[in-house]
Coordinates of C-alpha atoms in Angstrom, one line a residue:
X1 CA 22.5 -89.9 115.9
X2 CA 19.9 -91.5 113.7
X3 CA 20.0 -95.7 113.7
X4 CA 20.2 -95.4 110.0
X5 CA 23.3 -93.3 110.0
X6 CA 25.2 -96.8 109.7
X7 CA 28.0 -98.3 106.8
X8 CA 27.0 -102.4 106.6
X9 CA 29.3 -104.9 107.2
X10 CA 29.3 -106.6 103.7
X11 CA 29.3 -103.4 102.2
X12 CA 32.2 -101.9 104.1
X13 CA 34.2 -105.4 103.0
X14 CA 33.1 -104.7 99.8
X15 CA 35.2 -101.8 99.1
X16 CA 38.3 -103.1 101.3
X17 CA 41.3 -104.5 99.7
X18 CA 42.4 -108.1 99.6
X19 CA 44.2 -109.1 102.7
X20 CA 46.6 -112.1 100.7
X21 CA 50.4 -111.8 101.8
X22 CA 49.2 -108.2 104.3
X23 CA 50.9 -108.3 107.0
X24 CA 50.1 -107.5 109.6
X25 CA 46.4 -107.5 108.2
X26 CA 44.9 -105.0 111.3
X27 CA 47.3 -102.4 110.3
X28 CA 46.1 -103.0 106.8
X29 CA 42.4 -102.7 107.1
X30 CA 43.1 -99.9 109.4
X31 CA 44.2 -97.5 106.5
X32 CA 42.4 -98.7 104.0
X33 CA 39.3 -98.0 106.5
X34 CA 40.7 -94.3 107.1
X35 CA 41.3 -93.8 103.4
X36 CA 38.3 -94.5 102.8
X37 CA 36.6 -92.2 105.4
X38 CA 39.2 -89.6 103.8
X39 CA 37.8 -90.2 100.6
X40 CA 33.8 -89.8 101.6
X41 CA 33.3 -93.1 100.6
X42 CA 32.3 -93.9 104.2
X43 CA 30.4 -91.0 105.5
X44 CA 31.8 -89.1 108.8
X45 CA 29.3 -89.7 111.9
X46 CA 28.2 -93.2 110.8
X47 CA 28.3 -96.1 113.0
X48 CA 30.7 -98.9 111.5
X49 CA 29.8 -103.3 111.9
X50 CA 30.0 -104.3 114.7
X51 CA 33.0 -106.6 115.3
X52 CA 31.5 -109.7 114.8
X53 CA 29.5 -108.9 112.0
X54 CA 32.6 -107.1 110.2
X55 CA 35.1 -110.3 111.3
X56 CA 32.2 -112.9 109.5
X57 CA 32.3 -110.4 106.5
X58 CA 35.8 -110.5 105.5
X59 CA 36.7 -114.0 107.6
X60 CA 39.1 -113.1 109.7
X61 CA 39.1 -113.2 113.4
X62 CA 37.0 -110.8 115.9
X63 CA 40.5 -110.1 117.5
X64 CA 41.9 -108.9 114.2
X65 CA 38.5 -106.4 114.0
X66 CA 39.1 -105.4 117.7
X67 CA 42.6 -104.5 116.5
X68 CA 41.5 -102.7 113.7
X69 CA 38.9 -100.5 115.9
X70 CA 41.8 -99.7 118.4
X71 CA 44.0 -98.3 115.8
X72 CA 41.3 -96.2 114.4
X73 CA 40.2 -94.9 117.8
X74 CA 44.0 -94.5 118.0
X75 CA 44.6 -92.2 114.9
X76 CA 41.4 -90.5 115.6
X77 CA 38.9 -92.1 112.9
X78 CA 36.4 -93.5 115.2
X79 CA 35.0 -92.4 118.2
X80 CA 33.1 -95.1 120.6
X81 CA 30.9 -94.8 123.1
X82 CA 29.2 -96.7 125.7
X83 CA 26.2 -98.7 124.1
X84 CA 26.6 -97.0 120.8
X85 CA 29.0 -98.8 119.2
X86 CA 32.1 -97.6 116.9
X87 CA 31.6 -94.7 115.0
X88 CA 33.2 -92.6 112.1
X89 CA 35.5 -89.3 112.5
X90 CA 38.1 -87.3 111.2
X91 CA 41.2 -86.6 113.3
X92 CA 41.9 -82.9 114.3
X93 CA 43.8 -81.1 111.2
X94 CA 43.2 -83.4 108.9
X95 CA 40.8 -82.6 105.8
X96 CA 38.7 -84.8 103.7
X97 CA 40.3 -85.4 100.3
X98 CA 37.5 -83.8 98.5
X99 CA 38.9 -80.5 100.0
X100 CA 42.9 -81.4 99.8
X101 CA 43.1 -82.4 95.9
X102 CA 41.8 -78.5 95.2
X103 CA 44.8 -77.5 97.1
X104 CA 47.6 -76.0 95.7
X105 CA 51.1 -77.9 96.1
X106 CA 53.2 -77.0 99.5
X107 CA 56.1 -78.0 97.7
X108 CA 58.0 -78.0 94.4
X109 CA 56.6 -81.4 93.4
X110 CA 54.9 -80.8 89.8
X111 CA 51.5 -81.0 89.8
X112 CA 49.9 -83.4 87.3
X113 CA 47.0 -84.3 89.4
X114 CA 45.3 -81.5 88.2
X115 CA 44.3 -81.1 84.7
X116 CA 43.1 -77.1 84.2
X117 CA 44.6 -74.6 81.9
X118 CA 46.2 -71.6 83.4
X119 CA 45.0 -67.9 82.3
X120 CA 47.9 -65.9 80.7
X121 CA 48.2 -62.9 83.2
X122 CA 48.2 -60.5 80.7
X123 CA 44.6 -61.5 79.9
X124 CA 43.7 -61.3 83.3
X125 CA 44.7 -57.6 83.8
X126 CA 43.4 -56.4 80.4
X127 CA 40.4 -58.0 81.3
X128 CA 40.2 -56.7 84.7
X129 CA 41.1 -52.9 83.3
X130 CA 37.7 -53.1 80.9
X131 CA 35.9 -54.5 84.0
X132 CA 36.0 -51.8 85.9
X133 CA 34.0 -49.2 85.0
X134 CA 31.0 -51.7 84.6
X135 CA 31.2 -52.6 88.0
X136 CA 31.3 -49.2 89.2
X137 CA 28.2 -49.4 87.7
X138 CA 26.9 -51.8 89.2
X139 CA 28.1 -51.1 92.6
X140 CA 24.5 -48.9 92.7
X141 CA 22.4 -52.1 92.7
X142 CA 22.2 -55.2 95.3
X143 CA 24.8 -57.1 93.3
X144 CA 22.0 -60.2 93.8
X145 CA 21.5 -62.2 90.8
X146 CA 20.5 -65.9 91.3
X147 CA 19.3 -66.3 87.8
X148 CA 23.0 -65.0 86.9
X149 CA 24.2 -61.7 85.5
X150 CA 21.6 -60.9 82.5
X151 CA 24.1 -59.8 80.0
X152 CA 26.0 -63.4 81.2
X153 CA 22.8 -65.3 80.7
X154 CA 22.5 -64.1 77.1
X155 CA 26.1 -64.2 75.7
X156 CA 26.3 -67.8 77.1
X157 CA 22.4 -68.4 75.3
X158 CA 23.8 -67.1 71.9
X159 CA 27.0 -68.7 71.8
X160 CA 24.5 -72.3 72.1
X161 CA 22.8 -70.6 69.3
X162 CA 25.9 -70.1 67.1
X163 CA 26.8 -73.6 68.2
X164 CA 23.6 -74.8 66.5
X165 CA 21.0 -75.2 69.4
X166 CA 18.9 -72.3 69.6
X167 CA 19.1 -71.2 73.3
X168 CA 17.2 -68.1 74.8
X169 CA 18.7 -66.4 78.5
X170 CA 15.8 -67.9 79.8
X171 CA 17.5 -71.3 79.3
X172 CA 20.6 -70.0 80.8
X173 CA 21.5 -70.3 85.0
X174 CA 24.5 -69.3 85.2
X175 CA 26.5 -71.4 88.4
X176 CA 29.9 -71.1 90.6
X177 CA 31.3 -73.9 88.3
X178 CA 30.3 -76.8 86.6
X179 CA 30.2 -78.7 89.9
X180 CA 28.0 -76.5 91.5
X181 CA 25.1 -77.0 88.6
X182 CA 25.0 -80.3 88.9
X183 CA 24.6 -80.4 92.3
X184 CA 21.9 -78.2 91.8
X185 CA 20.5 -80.6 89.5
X186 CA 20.8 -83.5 91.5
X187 CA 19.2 -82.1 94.7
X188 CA 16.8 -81.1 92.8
X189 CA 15.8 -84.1 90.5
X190 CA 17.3 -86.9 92.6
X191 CA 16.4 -88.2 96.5
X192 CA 18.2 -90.6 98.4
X193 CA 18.2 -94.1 97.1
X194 CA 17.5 -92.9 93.1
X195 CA 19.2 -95.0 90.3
X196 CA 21.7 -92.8 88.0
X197 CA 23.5 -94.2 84.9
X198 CA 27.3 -92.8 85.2
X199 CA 29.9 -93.5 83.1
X200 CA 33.5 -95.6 84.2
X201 CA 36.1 -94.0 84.0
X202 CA 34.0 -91.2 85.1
X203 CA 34.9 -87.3 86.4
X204 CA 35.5 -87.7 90.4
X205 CA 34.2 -85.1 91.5
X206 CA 30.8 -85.6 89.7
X207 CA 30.9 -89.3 91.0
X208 CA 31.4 -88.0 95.0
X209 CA 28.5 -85.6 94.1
X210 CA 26.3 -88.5 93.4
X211 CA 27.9 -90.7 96.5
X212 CA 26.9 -87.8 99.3
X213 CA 23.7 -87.3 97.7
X214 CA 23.2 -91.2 98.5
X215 CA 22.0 -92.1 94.7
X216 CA 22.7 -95.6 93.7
X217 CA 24.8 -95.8 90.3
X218 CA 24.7 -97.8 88.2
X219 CA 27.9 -97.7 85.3
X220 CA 28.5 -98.3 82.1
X221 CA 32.3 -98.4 80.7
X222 CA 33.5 -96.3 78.1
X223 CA 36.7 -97.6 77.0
X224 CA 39.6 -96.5 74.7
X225 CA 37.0 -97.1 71.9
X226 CA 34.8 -95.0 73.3
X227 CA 31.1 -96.3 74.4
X228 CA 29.0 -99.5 73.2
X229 CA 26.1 -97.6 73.0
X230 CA 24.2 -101.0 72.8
X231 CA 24.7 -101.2 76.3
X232 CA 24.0 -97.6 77.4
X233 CA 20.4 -98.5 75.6
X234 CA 19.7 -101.5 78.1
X235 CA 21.3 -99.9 80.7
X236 CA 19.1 -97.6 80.4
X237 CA 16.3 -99.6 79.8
X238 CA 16.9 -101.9 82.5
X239 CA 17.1 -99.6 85.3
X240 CA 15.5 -96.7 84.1
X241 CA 17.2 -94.5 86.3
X242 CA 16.3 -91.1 87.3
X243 CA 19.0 -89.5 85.3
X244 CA 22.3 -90.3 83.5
X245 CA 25.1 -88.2 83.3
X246 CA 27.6 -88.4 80.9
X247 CA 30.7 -86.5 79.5
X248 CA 30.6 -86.9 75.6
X249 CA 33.1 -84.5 74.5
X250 CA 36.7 -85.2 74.9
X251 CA 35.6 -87.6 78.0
X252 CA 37.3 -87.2 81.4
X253 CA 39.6 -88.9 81.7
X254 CA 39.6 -91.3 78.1
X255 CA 39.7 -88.3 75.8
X256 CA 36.9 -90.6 74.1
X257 CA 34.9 -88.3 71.7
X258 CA 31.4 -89.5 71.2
X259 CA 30.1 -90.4 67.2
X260 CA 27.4 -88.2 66.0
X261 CA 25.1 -91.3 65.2
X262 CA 25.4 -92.4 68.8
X263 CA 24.2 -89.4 70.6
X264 CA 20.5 -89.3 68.9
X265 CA 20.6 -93.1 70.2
X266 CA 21.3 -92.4 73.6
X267 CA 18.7 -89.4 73.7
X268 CA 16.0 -91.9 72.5
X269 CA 16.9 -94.4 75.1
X270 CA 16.4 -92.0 77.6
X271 CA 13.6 -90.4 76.4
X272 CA 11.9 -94.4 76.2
X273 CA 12.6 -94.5 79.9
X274 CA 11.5 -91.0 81.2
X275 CA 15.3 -90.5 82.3
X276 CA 17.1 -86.6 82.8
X277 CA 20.1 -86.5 80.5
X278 CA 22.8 -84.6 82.3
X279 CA 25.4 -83.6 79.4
X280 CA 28.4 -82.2 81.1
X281 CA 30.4 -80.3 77.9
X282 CA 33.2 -78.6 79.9
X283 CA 35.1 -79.7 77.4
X284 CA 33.5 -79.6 74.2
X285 CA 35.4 -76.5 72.8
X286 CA 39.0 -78.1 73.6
X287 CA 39.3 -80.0 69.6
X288 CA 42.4 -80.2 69.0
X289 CA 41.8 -82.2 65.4
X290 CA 38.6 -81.2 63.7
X291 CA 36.2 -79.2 64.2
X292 CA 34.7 -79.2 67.9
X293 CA 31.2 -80.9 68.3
X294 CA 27.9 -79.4 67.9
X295 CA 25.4 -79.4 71.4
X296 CA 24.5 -82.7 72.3
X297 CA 20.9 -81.6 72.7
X298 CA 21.1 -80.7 69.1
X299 CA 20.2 -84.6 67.9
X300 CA 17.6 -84.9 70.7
X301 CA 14.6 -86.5 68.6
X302 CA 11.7 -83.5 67.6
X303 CA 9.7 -82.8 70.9
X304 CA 12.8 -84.8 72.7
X305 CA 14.8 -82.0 74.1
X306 CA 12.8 -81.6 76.9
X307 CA 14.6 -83.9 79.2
X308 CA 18.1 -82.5 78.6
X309 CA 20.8 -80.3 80.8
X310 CA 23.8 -79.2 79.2
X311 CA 26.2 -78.0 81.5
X312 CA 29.3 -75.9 81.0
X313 CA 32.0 -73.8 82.8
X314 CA 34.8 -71.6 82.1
X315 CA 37.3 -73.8 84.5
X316 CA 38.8 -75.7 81.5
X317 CA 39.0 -73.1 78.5
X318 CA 39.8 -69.6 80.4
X319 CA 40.4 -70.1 84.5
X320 CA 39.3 -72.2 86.7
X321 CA 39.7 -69.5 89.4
X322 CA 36.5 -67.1 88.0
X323 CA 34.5 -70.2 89.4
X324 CA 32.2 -69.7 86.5
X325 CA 29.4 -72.3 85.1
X326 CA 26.5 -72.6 83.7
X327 CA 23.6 -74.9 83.0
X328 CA 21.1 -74.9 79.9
X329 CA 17.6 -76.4 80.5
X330 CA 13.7 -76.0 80.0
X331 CA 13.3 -72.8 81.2
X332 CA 10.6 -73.2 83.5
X333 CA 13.4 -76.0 85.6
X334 CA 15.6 -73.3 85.3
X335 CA 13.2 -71.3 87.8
X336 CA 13.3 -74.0 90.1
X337 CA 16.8 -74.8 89.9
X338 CA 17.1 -71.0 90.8
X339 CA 14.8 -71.2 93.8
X340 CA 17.1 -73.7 94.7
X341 CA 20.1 -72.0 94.9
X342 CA 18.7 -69.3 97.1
X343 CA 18.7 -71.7 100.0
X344 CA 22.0 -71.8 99.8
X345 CA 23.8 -69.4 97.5
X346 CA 22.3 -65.6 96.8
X347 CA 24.4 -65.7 93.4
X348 CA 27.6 -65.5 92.4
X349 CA 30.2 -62.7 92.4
X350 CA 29.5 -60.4 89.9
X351 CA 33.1 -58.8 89.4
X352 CA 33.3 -62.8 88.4
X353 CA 30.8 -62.4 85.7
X354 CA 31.7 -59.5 84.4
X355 CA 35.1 -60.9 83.8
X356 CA 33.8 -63.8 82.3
X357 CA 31.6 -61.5 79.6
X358 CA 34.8 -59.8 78.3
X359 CA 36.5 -63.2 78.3
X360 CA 33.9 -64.9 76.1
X361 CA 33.6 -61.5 73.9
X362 CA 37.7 -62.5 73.2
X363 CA 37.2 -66.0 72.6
X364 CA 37.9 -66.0 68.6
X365 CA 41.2 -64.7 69.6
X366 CA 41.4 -65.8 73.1
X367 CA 40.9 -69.8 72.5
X368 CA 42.7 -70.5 69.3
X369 CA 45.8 -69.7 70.8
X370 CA 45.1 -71.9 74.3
X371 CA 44.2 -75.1 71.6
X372 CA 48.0 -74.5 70.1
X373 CA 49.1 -74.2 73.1
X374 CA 47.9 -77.3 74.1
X375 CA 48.5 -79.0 70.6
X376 CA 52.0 -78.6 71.0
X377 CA 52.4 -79.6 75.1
X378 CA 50.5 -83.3 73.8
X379 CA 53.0 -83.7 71.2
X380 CA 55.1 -82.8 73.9
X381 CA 54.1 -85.3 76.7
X382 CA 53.6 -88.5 73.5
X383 CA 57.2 -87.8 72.7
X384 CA 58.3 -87.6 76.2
X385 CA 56.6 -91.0 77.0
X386 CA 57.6 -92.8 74.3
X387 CA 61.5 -92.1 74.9
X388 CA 61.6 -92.5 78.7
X389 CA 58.7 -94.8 79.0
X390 CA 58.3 -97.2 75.8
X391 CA 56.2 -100.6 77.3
X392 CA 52.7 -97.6 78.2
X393 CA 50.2 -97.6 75.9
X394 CA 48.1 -95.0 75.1
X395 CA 45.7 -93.3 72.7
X396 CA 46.1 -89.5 71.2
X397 CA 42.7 -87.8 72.0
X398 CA 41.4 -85.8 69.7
X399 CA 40.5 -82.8 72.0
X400 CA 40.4 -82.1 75.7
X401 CA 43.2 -81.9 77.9
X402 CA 45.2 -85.4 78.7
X403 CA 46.1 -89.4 78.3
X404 CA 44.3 -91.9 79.8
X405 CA 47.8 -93.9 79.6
X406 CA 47.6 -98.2 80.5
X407 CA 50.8 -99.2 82.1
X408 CA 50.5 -102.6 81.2
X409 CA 50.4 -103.6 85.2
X410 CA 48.0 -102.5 88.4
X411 CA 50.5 -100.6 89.7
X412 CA 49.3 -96.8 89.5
X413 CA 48.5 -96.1 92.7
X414 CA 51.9 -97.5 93.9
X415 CA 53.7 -95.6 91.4
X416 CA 51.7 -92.2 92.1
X417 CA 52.9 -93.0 95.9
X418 CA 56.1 -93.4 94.8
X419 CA 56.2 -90.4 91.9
X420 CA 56.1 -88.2 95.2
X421 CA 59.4 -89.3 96.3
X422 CA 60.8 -88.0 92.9
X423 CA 58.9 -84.9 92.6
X424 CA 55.6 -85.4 91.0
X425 CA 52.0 -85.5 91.9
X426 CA 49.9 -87.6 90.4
X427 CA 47.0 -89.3 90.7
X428 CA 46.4 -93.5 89.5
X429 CA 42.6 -94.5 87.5
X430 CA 41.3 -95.8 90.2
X431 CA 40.0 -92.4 91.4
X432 CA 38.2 -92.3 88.0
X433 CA 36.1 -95.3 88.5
X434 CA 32.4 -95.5 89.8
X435 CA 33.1 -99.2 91.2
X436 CA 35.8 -99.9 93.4
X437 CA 38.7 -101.9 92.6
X438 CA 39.3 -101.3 89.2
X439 CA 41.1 -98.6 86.8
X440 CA 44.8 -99.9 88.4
X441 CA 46.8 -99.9 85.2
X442 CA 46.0 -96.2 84.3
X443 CA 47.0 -92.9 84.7
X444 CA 45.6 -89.8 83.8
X445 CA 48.7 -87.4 82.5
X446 CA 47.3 -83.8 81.8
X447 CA 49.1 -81.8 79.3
X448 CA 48.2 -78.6 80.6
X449 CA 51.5 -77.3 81.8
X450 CA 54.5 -76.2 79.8
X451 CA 56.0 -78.7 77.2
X452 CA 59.9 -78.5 79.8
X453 CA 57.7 -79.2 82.4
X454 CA 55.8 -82.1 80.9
X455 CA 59.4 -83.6 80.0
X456 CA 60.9 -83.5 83.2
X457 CA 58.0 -85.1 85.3
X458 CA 58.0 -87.8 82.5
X459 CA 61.7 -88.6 83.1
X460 CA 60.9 -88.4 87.3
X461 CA 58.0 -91.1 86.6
X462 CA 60.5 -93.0 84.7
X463 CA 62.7 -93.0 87.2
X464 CA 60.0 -94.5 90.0
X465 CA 59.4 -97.1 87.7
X466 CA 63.0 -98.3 87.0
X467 CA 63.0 -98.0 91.1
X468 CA 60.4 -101.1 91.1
X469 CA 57.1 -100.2 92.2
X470 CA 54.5 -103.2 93.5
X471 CA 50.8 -103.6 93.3
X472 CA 50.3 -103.2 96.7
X473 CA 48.2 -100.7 98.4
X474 CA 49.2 -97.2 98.8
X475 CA 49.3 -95.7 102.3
X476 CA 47.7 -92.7 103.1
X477 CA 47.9 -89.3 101.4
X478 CA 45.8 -86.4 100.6
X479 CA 44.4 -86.8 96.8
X480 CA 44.5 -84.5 94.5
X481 CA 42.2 -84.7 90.8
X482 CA 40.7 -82.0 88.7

């Protein structure tokens, strides 16, 4: 293994928890190292400190390190060998949490970990019924299309144009996801070691993107006010990163909804600093008061727009199951993007695509009647929390699809351990954040199951509260956020 493949001792401390009143404090460490590990925020196949460096870091004895090696080696999260030191692993049958949070529940816990709308069934087999005769048709070709279906590329192009950003297909990659564009764009644009500007409370996934592409990020808080764009500007001009990405519309997880003076700032600050703006608007057509936004590339100063990806999916407005994105860019880093993807992924499933074109041919019947929907399970979920669960605080968002809730206390992800016991899954802030440590007195509360449902894991959460939950560390357990 290469000598570089290594996690630093005063990093490693860095992201463990305070050891005050842990007892006993080897057992301690011990999880929180393997959660870690779990979570990808120590790599697999790194060597970890040595013991003496790793005792000095968080001052506590070697003998309490040599402990905390044992137990890993134990449970199968380290392997050592002779001369090589200690290093990283994952025990047999157990899967990183990147992979477990997609999962679907083994058991009749409700499932609020994961916030996606699901795709009436009767719209799925109408859907599939038009389909079919189109890919009959093109059963008689190679079915390879890296660039993306053509007749994808151009309804996604004109509905940016009927947005108000005049978009051509050659703009247009279409992706397996939203998640899969930008890490396109990231292994593209980015190498090991590059700045990027990321927003806290920020989309987990997006951050582990950044985290296993080995980018150094640098945050900037958006809080229930939204951004201070003041400091996005010095951010920005500070460390003139190599790209920012940010979530303007309906913001995951605040439901924060950027001001249209702001954006042209933010675009100018990035354009003074040669920075890619990576726009993720996954959500931008979920307003559930007002109209929903225009492009953010529309305010992009004349000759600005250069520098700007929009990305978009269909995960949070039809299914997440078609596994259907796209990006919007200058079309000549569209080509490259594409020659990218090749290395990896020939294209994407075209019975996929085909099912997305009929789906965004319905949308002016199709999404009015998922934003009612969704109107009335908020409504739902604020009433719910402020019968069973007065002392939260939270702000109605005016679109996208749930609370970023403060409990007053850093107990979230003690209660989401606890929630389990009563039948809900659930996940606390601190998943959302892009530092460690922080984001311990929120919880993200989708809305995107039925209004009963919502009702009834709000009265279980209750109940794990009145049960007395602690700030202390939760153990182990897959995670689970979308």
């Amino acid at each position: 293994m290469a000598a570089d493949r290594m996690v630093g001792s005063r990093q490693l401390a860095a992201m463990l928890p305070d050891l005050a009143g842990a007892r006993p404090a080897y057992r301690h460490l011990a999880q929180a190292i393997s959660a870690l590990i779990l979570d990808g925020r120590v790599a697999l196949h790194v060597r970890l400190p040595a013991e003496r460096e790793l005792a000095a870091a968080l001052d506590v004895s070697r003998a309490t390190v040599t402990a905390v090696y044992d137990l890993l080696r134990e449970s199968g999260f380290a392997r050592s060998r002779q001369g090589s030191g200690t290093w990283t692993a994952l025990p047999e049958g157990r899967a990183p949490s990147g992979v477990s949070r997609l999962l679907g529940s083994r058991d009749s816990a409700i499932d609020l970990a994961r916030a996606a709308p699901a795709l009436p069934g009767a719209v799925l087999a109408d859907a599939l019924a038009r389909v079919g005769p189109e890919l009959v048709e093109q059963a008689g070709s190679p079915g390879y299309h890296p660039y993306g279906l053509p007749e994808l590329r151009a309804a996604v192009a004109e509905r940016f144009t009927l947005r108000g950003l005049a978009t051509v297909p050659e703009q247009i990659l279409v992706t397996s996801g939203a998640q899969h564009a930008l890490t396109l764009v990231l292994g593209l644009l980015c190498r090991a070691g590059d700045r990027v500007v990321v927003e806290s409370p920020s989309y987990p996934n997006a951050l582990e993107a950044m985290r296993r592409a080995r980018l150094r990020a640098v945050s900037v808080p958006v809080g229930d006010g939204g951004w201070d764009v003041e400091i996005v500007e010095s951010t920005l001009g500070q460390v003139v990163p190599q790209l920012a990405y940010l979530i303007p519309d309906f913001h995951n997880p605040t439901g924060c909804l950027m001001p249209e003076g702001e954006r042209g700032r933010v675009l100018r600050a990035a354009q003074r600093c040669g920075a890619w703006l990576v726009v993720d608007e996954t959500l931008a057509e979920l307003a559930l008061d007002g109209a929903a936004p225009s492009p953010f590339a529309c305010h992009a100063p004349s000759g600005g727009g250069g520098q700007v990806i929009t990305i978009g999916s269909m995960s949070k407005t039809y299914w997440g199951g078609l596994r259907i994105g796209w990006l919007r860019a200058p079309s000549q880093l569209v080509t490259e993007l594409a020659g990218q993807r090749v290395a990896t992924d020939l294209g994407g499933s075209v019975l996929d695509q085909l099912l997305a074109l009929v789906l965004l041919g319905r949308a002016g019947e199709l999404l009015p009647s998922l934003l009612e929907r969704l109107r009335e399970q908020r409504a739902a979920l604020v009433a719910a929390l402020g019968e069973h669960v007065p002392q939260w605080s939270w702000r109605v968002p005016a679109g996208g699809l749930s609370l970023w809730v403060d409990l007053g206390e850093p107990v979230a992800s003690a209660l989401a351990e606890r929630a389990l016991d009563y039948g809900v899954r659930i996940e606390g802030g601190a998943y959302f954040a892009a530092d460690p440590g922080v984001f311990e007195q929120r919880l993200r509360i989708p809305y995107t199951v039925s209004a009963d449902v919502l009702g009834e894991a709000v009265r279980r959460l209750a109940a794990a509260v009145a049960d007395g939950v602690s700030s202390s560390s939760a153990s182990r357990r897959p995670h689970w956020v979308v």
